[in-house]
Coordinates of C-alpha atoms and ligand atoms in Angstrom, one line a residue:
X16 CA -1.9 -91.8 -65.1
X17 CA 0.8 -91.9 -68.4
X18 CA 3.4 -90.8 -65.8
X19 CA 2.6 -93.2 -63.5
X20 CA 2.6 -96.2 -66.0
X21 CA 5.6 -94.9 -67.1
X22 CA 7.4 -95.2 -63.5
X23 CA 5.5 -98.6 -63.4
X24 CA 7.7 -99.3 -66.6
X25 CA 11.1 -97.9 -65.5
X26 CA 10.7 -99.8 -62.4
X27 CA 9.7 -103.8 -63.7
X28 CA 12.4 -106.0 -63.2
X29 CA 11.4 -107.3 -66.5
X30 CA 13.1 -103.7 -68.3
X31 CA 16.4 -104.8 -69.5
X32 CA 19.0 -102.0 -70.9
X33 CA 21.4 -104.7 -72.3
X34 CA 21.4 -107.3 -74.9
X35 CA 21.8 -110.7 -74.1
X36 CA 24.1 -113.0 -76.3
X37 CA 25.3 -116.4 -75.5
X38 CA 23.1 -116.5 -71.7
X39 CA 24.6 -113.2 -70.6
X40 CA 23.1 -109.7 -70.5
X41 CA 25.7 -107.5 -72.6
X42 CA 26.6 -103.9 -73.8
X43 CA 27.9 -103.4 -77.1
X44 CA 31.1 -103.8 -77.6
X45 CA 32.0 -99.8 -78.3
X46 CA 29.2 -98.9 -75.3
X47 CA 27.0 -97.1 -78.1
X48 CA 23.5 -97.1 -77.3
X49 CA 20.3 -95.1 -78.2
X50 CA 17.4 -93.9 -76.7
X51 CA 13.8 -95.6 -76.7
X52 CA 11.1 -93.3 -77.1
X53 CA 7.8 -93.1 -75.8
X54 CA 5.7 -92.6 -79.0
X55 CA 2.8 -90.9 -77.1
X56 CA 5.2 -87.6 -76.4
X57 CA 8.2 -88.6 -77.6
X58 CA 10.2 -88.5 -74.4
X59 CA 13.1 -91.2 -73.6
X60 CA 11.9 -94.0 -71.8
X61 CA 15.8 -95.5 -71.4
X62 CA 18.8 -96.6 -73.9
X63 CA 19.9 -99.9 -75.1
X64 CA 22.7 -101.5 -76.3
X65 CA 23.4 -99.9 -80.1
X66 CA 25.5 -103.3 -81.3
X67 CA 27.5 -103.6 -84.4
X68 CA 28.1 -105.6 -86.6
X69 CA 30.8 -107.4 -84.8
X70 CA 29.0 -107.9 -81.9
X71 CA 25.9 -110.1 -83.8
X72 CA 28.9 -112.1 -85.5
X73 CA 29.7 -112.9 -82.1
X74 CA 25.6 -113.6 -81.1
X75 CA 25.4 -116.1 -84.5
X76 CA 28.5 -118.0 -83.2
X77 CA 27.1 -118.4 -79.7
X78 CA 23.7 -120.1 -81.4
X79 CA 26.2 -122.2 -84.3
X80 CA 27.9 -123.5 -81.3
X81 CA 25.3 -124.9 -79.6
X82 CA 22.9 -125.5 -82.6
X83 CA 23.7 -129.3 -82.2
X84 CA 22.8 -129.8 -79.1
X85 CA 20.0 -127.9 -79.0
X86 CA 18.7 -129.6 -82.3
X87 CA 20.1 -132.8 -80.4
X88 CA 17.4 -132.6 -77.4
X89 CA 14.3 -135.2 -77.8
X90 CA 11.3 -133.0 -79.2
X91 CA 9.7 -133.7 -75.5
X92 CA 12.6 -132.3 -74.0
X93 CA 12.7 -129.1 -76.1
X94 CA 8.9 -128.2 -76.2
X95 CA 9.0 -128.5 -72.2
X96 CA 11.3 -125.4 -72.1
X97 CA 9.4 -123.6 -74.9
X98 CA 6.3 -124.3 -72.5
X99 CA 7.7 -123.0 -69.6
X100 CA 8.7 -119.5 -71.4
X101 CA 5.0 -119.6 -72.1
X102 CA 4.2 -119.8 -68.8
X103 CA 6.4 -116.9 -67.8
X104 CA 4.7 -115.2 -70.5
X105 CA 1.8 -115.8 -68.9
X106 CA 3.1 -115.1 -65.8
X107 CA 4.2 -111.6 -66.8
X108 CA 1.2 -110.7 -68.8
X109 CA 1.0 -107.6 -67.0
X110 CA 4.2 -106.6 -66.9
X111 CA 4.7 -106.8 -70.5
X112 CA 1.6 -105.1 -71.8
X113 CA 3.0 -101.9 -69.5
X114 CA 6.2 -102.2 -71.3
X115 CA 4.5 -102.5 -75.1
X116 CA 2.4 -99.9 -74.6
X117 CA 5.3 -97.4 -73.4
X118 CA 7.5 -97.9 -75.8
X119 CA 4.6 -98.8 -79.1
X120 CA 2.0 -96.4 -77.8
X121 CA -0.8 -98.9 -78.4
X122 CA -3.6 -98.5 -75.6
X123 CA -3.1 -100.5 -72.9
X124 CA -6.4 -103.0 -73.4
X125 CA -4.6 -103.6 -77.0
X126 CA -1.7 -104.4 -75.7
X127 CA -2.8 -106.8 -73.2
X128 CA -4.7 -108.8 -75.9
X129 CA -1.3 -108.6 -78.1
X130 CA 0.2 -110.6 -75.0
X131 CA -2.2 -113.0 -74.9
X132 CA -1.7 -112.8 -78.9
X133 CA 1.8 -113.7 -78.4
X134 CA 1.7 -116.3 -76.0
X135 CA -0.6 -118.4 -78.0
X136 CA 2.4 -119.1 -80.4
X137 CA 4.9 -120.2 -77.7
X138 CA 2.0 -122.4 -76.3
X139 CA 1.0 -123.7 -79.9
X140 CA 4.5 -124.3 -80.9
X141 CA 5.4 -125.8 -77.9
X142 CA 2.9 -128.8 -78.8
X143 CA 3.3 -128.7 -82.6
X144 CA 7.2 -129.2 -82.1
X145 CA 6.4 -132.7 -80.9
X146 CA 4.6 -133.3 -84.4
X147 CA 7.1 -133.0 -87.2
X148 CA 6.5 -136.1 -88.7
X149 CA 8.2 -137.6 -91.5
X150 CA 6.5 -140.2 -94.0
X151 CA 7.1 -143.5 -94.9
X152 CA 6.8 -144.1 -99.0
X153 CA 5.8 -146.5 -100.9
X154 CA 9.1 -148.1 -102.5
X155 CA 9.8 -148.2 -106.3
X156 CA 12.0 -151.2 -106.2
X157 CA 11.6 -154.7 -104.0
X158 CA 14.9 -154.5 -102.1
X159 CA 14.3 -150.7 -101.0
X160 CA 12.6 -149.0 -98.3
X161 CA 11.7 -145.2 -98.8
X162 CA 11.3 -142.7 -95.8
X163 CA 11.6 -139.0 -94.4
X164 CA 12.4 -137.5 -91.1
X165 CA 12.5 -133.9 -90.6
X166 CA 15.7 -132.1 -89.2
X167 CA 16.2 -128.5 -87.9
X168 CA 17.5 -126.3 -90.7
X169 CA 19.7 -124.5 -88.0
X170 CA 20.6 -121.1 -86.8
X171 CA 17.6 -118.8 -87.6
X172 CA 17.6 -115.3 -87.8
X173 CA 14.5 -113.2 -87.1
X174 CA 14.3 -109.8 -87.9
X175 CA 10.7 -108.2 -86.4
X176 CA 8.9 -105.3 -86.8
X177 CA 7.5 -102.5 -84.1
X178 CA 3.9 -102.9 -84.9
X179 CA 3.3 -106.2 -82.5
X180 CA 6.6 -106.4 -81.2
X181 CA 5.5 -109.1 -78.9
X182 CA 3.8 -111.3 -81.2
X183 CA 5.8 -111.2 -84.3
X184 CA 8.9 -112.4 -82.2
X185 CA 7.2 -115.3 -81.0
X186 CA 5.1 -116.7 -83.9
X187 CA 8.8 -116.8 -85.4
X188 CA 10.8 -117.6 -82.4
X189 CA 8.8 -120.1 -80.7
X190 CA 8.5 -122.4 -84.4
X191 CA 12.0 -121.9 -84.8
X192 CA 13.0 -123.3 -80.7
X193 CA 10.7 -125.5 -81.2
X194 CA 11.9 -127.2 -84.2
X195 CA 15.5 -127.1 -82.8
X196 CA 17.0 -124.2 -84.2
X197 CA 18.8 -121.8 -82.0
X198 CA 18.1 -118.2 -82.5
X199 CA 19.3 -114.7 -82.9
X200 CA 16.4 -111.8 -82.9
X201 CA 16.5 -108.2 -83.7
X202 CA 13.7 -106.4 -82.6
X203 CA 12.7 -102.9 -84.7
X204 CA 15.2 -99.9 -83.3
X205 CA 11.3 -98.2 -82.1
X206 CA 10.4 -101.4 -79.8
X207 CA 13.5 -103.3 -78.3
X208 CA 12.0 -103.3 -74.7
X209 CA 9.5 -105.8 -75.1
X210 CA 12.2 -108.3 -77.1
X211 CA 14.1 -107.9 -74.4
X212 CA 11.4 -108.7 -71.8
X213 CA 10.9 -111.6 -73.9
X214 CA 14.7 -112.9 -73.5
X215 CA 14.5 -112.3 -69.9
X216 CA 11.1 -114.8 -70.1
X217 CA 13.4 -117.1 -72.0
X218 CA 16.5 -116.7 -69.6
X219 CA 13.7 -117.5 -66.8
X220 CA 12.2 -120.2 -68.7
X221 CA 15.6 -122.4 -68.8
X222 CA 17.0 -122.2 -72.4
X223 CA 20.6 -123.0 -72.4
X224 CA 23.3 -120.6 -73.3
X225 CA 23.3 -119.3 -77.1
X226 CA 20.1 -120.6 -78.0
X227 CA 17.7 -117.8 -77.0
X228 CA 19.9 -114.5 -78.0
X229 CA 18.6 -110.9 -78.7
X230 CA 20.8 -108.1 -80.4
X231 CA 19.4 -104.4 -80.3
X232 CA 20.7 -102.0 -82.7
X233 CA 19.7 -98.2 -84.1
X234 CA 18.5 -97.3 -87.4
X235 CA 22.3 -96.2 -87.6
X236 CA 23.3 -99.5 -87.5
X237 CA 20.4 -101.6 -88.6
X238 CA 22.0 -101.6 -92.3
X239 CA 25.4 -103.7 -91.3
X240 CA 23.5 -105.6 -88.3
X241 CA 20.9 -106.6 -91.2
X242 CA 23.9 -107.6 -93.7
X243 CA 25.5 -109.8 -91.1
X244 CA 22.3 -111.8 -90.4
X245 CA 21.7 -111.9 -94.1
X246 CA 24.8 -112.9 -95.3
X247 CA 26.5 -115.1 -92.8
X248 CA 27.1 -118.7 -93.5
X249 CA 26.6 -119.9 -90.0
X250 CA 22.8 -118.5 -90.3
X251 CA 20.7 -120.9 -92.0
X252 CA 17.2 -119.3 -91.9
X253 CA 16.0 -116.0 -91.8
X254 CA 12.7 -114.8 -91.1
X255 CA 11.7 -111.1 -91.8
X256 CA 8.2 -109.0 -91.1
X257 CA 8.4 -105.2 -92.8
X258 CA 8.7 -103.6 -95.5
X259 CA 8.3 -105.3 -99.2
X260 CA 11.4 -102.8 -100.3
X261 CA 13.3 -104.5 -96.8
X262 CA 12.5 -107.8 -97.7
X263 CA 13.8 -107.6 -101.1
X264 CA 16.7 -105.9 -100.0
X265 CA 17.0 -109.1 -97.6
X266 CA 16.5 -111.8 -99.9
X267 CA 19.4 -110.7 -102.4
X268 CA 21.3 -110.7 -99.6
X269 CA 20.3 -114.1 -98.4
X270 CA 20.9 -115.8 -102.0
X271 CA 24.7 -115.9 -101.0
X272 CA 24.6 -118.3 -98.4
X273 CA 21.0 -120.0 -100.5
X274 CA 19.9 -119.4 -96.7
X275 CA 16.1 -120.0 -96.2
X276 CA 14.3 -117.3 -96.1
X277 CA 10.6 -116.2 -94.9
X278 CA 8.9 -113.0 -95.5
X279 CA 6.0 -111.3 -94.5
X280 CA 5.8 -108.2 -96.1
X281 CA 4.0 -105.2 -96.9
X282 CA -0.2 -105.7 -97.5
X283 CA -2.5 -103.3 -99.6
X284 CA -5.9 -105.2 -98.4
X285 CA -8.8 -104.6 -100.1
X286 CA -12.3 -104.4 -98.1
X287 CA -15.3 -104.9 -100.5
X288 CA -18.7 -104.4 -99.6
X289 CA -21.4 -105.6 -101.7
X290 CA -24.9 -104.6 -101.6
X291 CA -26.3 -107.6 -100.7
X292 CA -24.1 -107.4 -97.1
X293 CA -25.5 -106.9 -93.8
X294 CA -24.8 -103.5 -93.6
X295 CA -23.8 -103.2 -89.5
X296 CA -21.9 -106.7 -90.0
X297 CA -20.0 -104.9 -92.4
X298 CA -19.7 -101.5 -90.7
X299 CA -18.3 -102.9 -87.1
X300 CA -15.6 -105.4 -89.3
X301 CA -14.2 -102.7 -91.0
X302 CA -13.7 -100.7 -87.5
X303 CA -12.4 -104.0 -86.4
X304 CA -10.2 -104.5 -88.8
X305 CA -8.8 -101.2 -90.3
X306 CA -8.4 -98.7 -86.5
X307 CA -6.6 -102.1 -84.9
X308 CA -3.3 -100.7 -83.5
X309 CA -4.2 -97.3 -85.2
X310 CA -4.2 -98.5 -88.6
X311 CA -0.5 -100.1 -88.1
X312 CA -1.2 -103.5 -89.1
X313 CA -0.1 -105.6 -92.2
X314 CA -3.6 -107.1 -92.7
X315 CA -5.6 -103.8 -92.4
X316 CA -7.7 -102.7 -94.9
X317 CA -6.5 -100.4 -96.9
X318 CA -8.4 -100.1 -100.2
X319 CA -12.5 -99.6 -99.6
X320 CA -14.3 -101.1 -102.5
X321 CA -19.0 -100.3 -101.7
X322 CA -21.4 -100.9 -104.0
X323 CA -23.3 -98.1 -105.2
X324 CA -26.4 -99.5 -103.8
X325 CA -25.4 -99.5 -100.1
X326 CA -22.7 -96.9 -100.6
X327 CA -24.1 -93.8 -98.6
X328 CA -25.7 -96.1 -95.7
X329 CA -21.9 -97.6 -95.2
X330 CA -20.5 -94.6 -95.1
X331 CA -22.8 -93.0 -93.3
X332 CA -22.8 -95.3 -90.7
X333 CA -19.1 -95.9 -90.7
X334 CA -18.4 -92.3 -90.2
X335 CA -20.7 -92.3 -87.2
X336 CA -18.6 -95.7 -85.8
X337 CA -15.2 -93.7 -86.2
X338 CA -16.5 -90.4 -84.8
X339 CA -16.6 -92.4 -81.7
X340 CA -13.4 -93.9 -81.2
X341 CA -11.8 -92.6 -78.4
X342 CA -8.1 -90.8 -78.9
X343 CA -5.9 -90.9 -76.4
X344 CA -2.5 -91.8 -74.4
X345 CA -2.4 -95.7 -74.9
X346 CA -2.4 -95.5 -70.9
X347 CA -5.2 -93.1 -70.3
X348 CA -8.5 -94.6 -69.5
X349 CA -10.7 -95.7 -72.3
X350 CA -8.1 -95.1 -74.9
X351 CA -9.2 -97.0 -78.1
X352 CA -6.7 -95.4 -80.6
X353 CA -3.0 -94.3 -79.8
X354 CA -0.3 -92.2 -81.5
X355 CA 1.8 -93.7 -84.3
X356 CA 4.7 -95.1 -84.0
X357 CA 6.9 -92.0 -85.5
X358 CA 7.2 -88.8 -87.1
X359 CA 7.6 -90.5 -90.4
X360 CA 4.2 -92.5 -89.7
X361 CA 2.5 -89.2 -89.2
X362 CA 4.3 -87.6 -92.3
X363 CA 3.0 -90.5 -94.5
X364 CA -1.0 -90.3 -93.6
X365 CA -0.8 -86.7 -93.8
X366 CA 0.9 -86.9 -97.5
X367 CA -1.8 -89.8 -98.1
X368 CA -4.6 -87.7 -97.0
X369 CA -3.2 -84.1 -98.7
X370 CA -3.0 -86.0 -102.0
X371 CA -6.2 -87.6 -101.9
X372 CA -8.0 -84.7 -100.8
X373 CA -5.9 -82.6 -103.7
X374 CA -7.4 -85.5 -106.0
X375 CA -11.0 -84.9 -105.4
X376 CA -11.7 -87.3 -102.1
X377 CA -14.3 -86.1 -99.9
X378 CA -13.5 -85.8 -96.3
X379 CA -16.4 -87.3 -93.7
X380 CA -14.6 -86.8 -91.0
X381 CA -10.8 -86.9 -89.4
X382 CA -8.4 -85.9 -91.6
X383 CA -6.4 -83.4 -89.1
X384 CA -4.3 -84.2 -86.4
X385 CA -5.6 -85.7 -82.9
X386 CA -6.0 -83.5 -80.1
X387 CA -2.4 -84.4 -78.6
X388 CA -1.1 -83.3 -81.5
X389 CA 2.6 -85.0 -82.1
X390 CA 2.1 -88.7 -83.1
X391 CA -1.7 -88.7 -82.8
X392 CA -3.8 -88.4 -85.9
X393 CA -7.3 -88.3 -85.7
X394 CA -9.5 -91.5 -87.2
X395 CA -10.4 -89.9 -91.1
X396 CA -13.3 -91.4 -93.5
X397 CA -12.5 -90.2 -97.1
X398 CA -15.3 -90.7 -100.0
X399 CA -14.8 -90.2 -103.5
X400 CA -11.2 -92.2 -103.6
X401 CA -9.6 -93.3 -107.0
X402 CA -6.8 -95.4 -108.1
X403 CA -5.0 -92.2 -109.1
X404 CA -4.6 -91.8 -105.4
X405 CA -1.6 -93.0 -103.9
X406 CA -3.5 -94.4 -100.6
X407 CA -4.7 -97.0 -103.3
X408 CA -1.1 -98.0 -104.4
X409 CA 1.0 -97.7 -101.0
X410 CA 0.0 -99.2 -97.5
X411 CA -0.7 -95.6 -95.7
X412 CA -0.4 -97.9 -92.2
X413 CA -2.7 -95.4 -90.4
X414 CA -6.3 -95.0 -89.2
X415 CA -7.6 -93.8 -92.6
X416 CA -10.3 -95.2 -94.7
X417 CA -11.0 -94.1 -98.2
X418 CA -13.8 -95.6 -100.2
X419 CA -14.4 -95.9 -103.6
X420 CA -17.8 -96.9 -105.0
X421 CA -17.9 -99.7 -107.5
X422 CA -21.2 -101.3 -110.0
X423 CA -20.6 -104.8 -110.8
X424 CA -18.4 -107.3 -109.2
X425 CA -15.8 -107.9 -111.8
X426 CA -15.1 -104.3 -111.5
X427 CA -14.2 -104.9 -107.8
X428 CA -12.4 -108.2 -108.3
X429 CA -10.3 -105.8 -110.8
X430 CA -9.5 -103.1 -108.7
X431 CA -9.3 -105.5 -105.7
X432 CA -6.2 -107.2 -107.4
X433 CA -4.7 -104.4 -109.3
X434 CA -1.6 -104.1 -106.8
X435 CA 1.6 -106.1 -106.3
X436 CA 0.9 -107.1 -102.9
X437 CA -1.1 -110.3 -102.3
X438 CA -1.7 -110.4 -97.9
X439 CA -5.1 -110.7 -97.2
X440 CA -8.6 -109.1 -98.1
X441 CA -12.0 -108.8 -96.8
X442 CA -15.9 -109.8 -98.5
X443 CA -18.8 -108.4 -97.3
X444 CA -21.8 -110.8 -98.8
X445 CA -25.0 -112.8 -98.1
X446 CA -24.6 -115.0 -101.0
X447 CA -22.6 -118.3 -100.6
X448 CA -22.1 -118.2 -104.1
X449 CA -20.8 -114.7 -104.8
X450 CA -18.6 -115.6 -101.1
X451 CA -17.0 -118.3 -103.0
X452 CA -16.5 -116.7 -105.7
X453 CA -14.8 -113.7 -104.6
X454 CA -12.7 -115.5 -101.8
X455 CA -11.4 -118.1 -104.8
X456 CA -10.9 -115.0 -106.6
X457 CA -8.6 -112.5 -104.4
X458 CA -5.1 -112.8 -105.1
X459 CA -4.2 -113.2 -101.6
X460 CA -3.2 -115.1 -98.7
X461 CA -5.9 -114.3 -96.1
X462 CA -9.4 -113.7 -96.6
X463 CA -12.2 -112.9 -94.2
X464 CA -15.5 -113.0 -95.0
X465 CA -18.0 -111.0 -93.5
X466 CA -15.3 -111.1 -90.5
X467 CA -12.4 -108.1 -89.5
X468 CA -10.0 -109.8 -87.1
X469 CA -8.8 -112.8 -88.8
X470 CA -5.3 -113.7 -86.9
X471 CA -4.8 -116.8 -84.6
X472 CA -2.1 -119.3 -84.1
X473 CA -4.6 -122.1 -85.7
X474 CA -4.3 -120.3 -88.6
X475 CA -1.4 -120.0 -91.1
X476 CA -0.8 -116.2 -92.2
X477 CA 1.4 -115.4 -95.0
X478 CA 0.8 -113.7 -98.5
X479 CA 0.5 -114.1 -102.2
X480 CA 3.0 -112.0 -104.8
X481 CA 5.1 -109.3 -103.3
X482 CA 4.0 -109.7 -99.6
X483 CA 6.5 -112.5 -98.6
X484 CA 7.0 -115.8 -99.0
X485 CA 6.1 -119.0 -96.4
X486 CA 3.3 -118.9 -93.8
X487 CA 3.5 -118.6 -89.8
X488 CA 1.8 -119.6 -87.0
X489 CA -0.7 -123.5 -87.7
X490 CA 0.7 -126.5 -88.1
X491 CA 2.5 -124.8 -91.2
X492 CA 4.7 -122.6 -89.5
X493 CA 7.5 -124.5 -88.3
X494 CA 8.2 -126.2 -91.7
X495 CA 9.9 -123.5 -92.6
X496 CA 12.2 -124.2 -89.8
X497 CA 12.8 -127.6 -90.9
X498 CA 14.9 -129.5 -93.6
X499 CA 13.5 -132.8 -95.6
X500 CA 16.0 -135.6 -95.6
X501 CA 15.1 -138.9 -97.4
X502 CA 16.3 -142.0 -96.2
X503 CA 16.8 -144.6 -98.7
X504 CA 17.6 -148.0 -97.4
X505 CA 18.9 -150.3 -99.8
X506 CA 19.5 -154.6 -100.1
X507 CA 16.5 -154.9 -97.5
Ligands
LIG19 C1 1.3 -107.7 -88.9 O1 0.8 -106.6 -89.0 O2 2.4 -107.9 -89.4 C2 0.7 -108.9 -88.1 C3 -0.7 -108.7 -87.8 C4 -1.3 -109.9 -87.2 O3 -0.6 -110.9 -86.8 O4 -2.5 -110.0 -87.2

């Protein structure tokens, strides 16, 4: 079956080995490229273009050049195109979840509904671009009139990361068209296939020249292709999902050129369970939310706080929930959770696990690799877990849970914002009041409540304190794509 998806891959017309820059499908300029690895046994699926620095100079002056004109179109005009790529999206569904899951490993069901993830933002952008209103204001003086329009900010960079690498390309990229600024994307070194399916959607779709471009590099090169995004003066914008240490790195950069900058960065979610919650509600949301894509999500739960009254019944019935998730190939029937991305994924849960375990956690189940050894890892419930742990302090980004038991509630909101990252966190409760209170509480940009899978394109995702800066997707996501002018018109 994996083979034969794999052939399936290597033969869609919709696998491109180059990079395209300026409407054309290029190499880099020296004819490096790397390999692209299937995550599952990490055999090479094909290389792609490994591009320098030089060669993204030359992809920002192919969007500068036609940033005008592109900014220039009627909103009406530009949205159309940005609904046709949606329809090729659409189109392609297929095609595209073949490609994700080959080259991310996420099972192919997941990666269908990250398609259909993805092409909500093109389709929601493509109407919200024809709403960036301005405002008329009430005038200070008789003989003036005060108003705003809205203008693209211009050339955008968007730097993505491998976990949706559908998705987080177009809740950036489809804003950012949509407003009118021209782009240059650089998918993560692990996923470029699927950005490159995507600028093949947009070649179909009918962007002109320059302002759709995509530049694939290795980790070699990622440092000076980063630096010439960040510090260019022809890039106006950048957008950025990874790492908090990435993203700092980024935004020193970006203070150079005082370039706008968005960020959405590293999450260390807590997941608290009172004892007044409906115990199964709570059970199947924390499946939900902490094995999606294996643990590798930015808004997965990664800090368990249960009350000691409905402690043992959670766990107990959590353990039995993650006993049965299904292991496997991301193409083999039935598959529920696939390998991680990497070696370094799989060295970080183990160390996560090692030193919780060497700290006093008590293992429920999991903790050892998955039966395909490699990448896989199999779905661990740890008890006992403590702040002393580093799983509490760093984002393991893998299908581990570790619980810690709490008494009173201010003890949870406590723990629950004792970290420097602010994404999102969960609240299981019956009471509207302790809801309320708790969700006012959390120092964080997302919170679900007595609900695991939060993320839509109605609503606007983003963090608090050192997990970014700005919000994507809702009708907030392409202001930070747009500039603020104020007109004053005088001797009316
Ligand atoms: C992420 O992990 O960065 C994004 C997850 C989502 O959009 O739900």
């Amino acid at each position: 079956m994996a083979a034969r998806a794999i052939q399936r891959v290597l033969n869609s017309p919709l696998l491109r080995r180059e990079a395209y820059v300026g409407g054309l499908w290029t190499t880099s300029k020296d004819r490096q490229t790397f390999d692209v690895r299937n995550p599952s046994n990490r055999e090479t699926i094909c290389s792609v273009p490994d591009m320098t620095s030089e060669d993204v100079a030359m992809a920002i002056e192919k969007a500068y050049d036609v940033r005008k004109d592109w900014g220039g179109l009627l909103a009406k005009e530009r949205c159309g195109i940005v609904r046709r790529w949606y329809e090729k999206v659409v189109e392609k569904h297929e095609e595209l979840a073949y490609i994700l899951t080959a080259e991310q490993g996420k099972p192919l069901n997941e990666a269908r509904v990250e398609v259909s993830y993805a092409a909500s933002f093109i389709e929601w952008f493509s109407e919200e671009g024809k709403r960036t209103f301005g405002d008329t204001i009430p005038t200070h003086a008789h003989n003036k009139r005060l108003m705003t329009i809205k203008q693209p900010v211009g050339v955008t960079a968007l730097i993505t990361p491998w976990n949706f690498p559908l998705a987080m390309i177009t809740r950036k990229a489809a804003a950012a068209l949509a407003a009118g600024c021209p782009v240059v994307v650089k998918p993560a070194e692990d996923t470029p296939l699927s950005a490159l399916a995507l600028a093949n959607l947009a070649e179909e779709a009918g962007f002109p020249s320059g302002v759709y471009n995509t530049v694939t590099c290795s980790k070699d090169r990622v440092d000076s292709v980063g630096r010439e995004l960040a510090l260019s003066d022809k890039v106006a914008a950048l957008s950025f999902t990874g790492s908090t240490v990435v993203g700092k790195l980024l935004m020193n950069l970006c203070s150079g050129s005082v370039k706008r900058i968005s960020l959405e960065l590293g999450g260390n979610a807590p997941f608290i369970v009172f004892d007044n919650a409906d115990v199964e509600m709570a059970v199947s949301g924390a499946v939900a939310a902490k094995f999606r894509n294996t643990g590798q999500t930015c808004v997965s739960p990664n800090r368990f706080y249960v009350q000691e009254g409905i402690h043992d019944e959670f766990c107990r019935r959590l353990k039995e929930s993650i006993e049965c998730l299904i292991v496997n190939d991301g193409f083999a029937d039935g598959a529920q959770q696939g390998p991680l991305i990497n070696e370094s994924a799989i060295e970080k849960v183990r160390r996560h696990v090692d030193d919780a375990v060497q700290k006093g956690a008590h293992v429920l189940c999991g903790a050892v690799p998955g039966p395909l050894g490699g990448s896989f890892y199999l779905p661990t419930l740890l008890t006992n877990v403590n702040s002393t742990m580093v799983m509490t302090s760093e984002e393991t980004f893998g299908p581990i849970v570790g619980v810690a038991k709490f008494k009173t509630e201010e003890e949870a909101v406590a723990a629950a914002n004792q970290t420097r990252y602010g994404l999102s966190g969960y609240i299981y409760s019956q009471s509207p009041s302790q809801i309320w209170r708790i969700a006012e509480a959390l120092e964080c940009g997302i919170v679900g409540v007595n609900e695991g899978l939060l993320s839509t394109e109605f609503a606007p995702f983003g963090g608090y304190k050192e997990s970014g800066l700005g919000r994507e997707g809702s009708k907030y996501g392409i202001e930070e794509y747009l500039e603020i002018k104020y007109i004053c018109m005088g001797n009316v």
